[in-house]
XYZ file of C-alpha atoms in Angstrom:
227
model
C 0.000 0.000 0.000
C 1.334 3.008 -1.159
C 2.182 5.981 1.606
C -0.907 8.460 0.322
C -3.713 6.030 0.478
C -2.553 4.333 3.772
C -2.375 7.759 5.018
C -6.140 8.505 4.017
C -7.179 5.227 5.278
C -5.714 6.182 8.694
C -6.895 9.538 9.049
C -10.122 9.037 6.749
C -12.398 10.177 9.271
C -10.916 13.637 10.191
C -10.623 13.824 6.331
C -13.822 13.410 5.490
C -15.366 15.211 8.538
C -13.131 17.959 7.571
C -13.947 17.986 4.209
C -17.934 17.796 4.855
C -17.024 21.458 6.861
C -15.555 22.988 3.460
C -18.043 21.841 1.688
C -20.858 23.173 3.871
C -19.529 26.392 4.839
C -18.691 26.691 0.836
C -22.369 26.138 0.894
C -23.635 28.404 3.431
C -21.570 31.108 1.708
C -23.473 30.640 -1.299
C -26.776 30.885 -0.139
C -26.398 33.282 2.558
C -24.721 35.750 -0.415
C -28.133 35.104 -2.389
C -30.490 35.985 0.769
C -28.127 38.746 1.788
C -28.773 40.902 -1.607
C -32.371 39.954 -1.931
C -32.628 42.001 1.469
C -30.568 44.648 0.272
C -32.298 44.999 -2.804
C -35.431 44.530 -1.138
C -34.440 47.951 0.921
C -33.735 49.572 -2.194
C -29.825 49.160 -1.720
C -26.938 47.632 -4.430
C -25.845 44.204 -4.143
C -22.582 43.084 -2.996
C -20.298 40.772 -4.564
C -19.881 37.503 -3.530
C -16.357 38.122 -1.687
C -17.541 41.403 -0.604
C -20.216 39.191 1.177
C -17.156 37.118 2.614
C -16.335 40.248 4.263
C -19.230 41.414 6.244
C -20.364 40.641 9.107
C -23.862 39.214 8.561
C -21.483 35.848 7.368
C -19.199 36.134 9.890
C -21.873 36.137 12.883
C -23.602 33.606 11.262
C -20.493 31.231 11.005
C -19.353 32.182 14.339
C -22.397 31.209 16.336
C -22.529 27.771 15.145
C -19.058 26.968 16.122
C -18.768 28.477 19.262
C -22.076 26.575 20.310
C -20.292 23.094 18.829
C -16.991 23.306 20.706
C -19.120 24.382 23.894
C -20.940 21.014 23.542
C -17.706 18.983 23.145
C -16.405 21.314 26.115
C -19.207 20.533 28.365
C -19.245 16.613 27.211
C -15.506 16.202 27.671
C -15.556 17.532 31.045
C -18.851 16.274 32.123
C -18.097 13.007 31.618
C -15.585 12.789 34.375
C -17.844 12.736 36.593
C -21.085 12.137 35.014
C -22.731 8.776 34.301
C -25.587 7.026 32.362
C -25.937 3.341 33.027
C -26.397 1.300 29.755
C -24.613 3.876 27.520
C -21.564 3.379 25.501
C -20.757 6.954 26.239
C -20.185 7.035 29.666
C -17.417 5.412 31.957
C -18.643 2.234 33.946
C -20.624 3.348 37.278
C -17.430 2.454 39.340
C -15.267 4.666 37.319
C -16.697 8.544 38.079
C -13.906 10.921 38.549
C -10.096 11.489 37.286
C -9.141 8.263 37.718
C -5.678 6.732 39.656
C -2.129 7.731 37.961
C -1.820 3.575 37.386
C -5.307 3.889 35.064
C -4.483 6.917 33.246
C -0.442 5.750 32.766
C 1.111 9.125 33.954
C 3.947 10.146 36.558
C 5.965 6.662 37.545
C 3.087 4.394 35.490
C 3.811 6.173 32.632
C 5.570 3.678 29.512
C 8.145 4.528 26.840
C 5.292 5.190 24.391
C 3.061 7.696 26.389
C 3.666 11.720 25.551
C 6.581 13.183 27.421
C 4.103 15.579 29.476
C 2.476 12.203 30.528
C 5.454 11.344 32.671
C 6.235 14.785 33.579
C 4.949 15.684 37.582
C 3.889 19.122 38.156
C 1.811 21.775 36.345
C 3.301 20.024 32.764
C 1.014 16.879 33.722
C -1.775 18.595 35.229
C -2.542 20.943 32.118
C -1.331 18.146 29.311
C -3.862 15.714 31.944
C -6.701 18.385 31.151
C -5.314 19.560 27.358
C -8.505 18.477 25.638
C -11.171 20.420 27.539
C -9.088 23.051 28.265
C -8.687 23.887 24.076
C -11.948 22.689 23.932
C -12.918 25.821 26.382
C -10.872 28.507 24.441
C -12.066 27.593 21.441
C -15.225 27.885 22.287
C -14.650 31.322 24.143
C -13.104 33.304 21.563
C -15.531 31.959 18.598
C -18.106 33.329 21.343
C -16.478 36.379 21.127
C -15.800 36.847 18.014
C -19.433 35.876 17.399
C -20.832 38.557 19.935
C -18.328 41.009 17.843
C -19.402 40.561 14.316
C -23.046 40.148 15.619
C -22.768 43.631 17.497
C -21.709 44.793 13.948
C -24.377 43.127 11.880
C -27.045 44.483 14.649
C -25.838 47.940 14.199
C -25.766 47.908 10.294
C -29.631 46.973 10.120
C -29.955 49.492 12.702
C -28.244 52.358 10.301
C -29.962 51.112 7.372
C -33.481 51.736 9.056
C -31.967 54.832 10.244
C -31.791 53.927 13.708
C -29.170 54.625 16.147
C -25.987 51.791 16.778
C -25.658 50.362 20.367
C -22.481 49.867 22.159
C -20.517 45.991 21.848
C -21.502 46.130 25.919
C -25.336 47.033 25.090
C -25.421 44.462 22.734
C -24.207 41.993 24.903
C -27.355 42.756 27.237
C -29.766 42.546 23.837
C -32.331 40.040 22.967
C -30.784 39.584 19.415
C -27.518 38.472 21.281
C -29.175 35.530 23.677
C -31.248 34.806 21.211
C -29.039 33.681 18.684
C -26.491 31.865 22.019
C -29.379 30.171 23.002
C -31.148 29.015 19.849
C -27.420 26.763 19.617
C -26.965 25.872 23.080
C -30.066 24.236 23.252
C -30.071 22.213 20.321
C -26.467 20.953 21.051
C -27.414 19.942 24.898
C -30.807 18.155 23.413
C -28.298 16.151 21.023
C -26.000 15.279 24.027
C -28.653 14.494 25.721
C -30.410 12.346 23.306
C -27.014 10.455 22.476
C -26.763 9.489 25.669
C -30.092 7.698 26.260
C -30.630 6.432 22.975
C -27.470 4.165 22.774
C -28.451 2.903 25.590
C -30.872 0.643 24.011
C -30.370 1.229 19.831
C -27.370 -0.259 18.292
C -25.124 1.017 15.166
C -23.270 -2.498 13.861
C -19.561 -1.415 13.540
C -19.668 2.335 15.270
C -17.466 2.835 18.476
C -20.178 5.504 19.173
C -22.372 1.945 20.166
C -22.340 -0.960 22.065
C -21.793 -4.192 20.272
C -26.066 -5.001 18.605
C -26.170 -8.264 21.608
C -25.001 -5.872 24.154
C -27.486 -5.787 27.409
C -28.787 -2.617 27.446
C -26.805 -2.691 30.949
C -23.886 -2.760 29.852
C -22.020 0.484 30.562
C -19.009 1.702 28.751
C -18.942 -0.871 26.170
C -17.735 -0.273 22.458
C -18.966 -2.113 19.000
């Protein structure tokens, strides 16, 4: 096997994933440029080109929001599932397991082997961030896309503002606005019922092949358990 397709075999499923995201915001680019000048030219006002639609901030609030609502629910889920638990479910630890778990279970410090990440074996704050590394990105990712979407969606607020001849509000005000929550909360929710749903459902459905399930003549008991 030659060294390009092995290395799409191995990493197929970040390539595709990753692809699927070009695609789609490709996509949303498209059709969010077409609705974008029907409003403008709705109000009487001159198109924009398609990269000057790239540019605003109508496409950069609406791209913004969605991430920084995914990466909270992979936030939450990484870090909630320390400690949280749902008996039957392939996505949470067995009920014995709750919590960080001993150095001898998670190989770090002395337990650590020639093969684990140099941080692994490292004491100090070195462990205890690397020990934490994927919430902890997970968390500023999903901060500063939260930013940047309350940002670009104080702009886009105040630019439909100024085109009905109204006056702009502060980044702060905005904040405090209805247009604000309302598009935070609109994600959050949908993200937490998915979660949620997730959670319960593989419980007792099965998905032949998919480490997201337990193996199809799995009890619906058992906890933990990959297909």
């Amino acid at each position: 096997m030659s060294a390009l397709p092995r290395f799409v075999r191995e990493n197929s499923l970040t390539l595709a994933f990753g692809g699927g995201f070009l695609l789609s915001l490709v996509g949303q680019a498209l059709a969010g440029h077409a609705n974008f000048n029907n409003e403008l030219i709705a109000e009487n006002l001159h198109p924009v080109t398609f990269w000057g639609y790239l540019r605003t901030s109508d496409f950069a609030v609406d791209v913004t929001e969605n991430w920084q609502s995914e990466f909270l629910q992979f936030f939450l889920y990484v870090f909630g599932t320390v400690w949280l638990l749902q008996r039957g479910s392939p996505e949470s630890k067995v009920m014995h397991k709750a919590g960080p778990q001993s150095d001898e279970e998670q190989k770090v410090g002395r337990y650590a082997t020639e093969e684990s990440p140099r941080w692994a074996a490292a004491g100090g704050l070195r462990q205890s961030l690397y020990s934490r590394s994927l919430g902890i990105v997970m968390c500023l990712i999903f901060l500063l896309s939260w930013l940047a979407q309350s940002i670009t969606g104080s702009a886009a607020f105040n630019e439909r503002h100024l085109r009905d001849l109204q006056a702009p509000i502060s980044w702060g005000a905005y904040l405090g606005s209805a247009d604000f929550w309302d598009r935070t909360l609109q994600n959050w929710q949908s993200e937490l019922l998915a979660v949620a749903s997730m959670a319960i459902l593989s419980v007792f459905l099965r998905q032949r092949g998919s480490p997201e399930s337990k193996p199809v003549g799995s009890p619906h008991s058992s906890t933990g358990v990959e297909g």
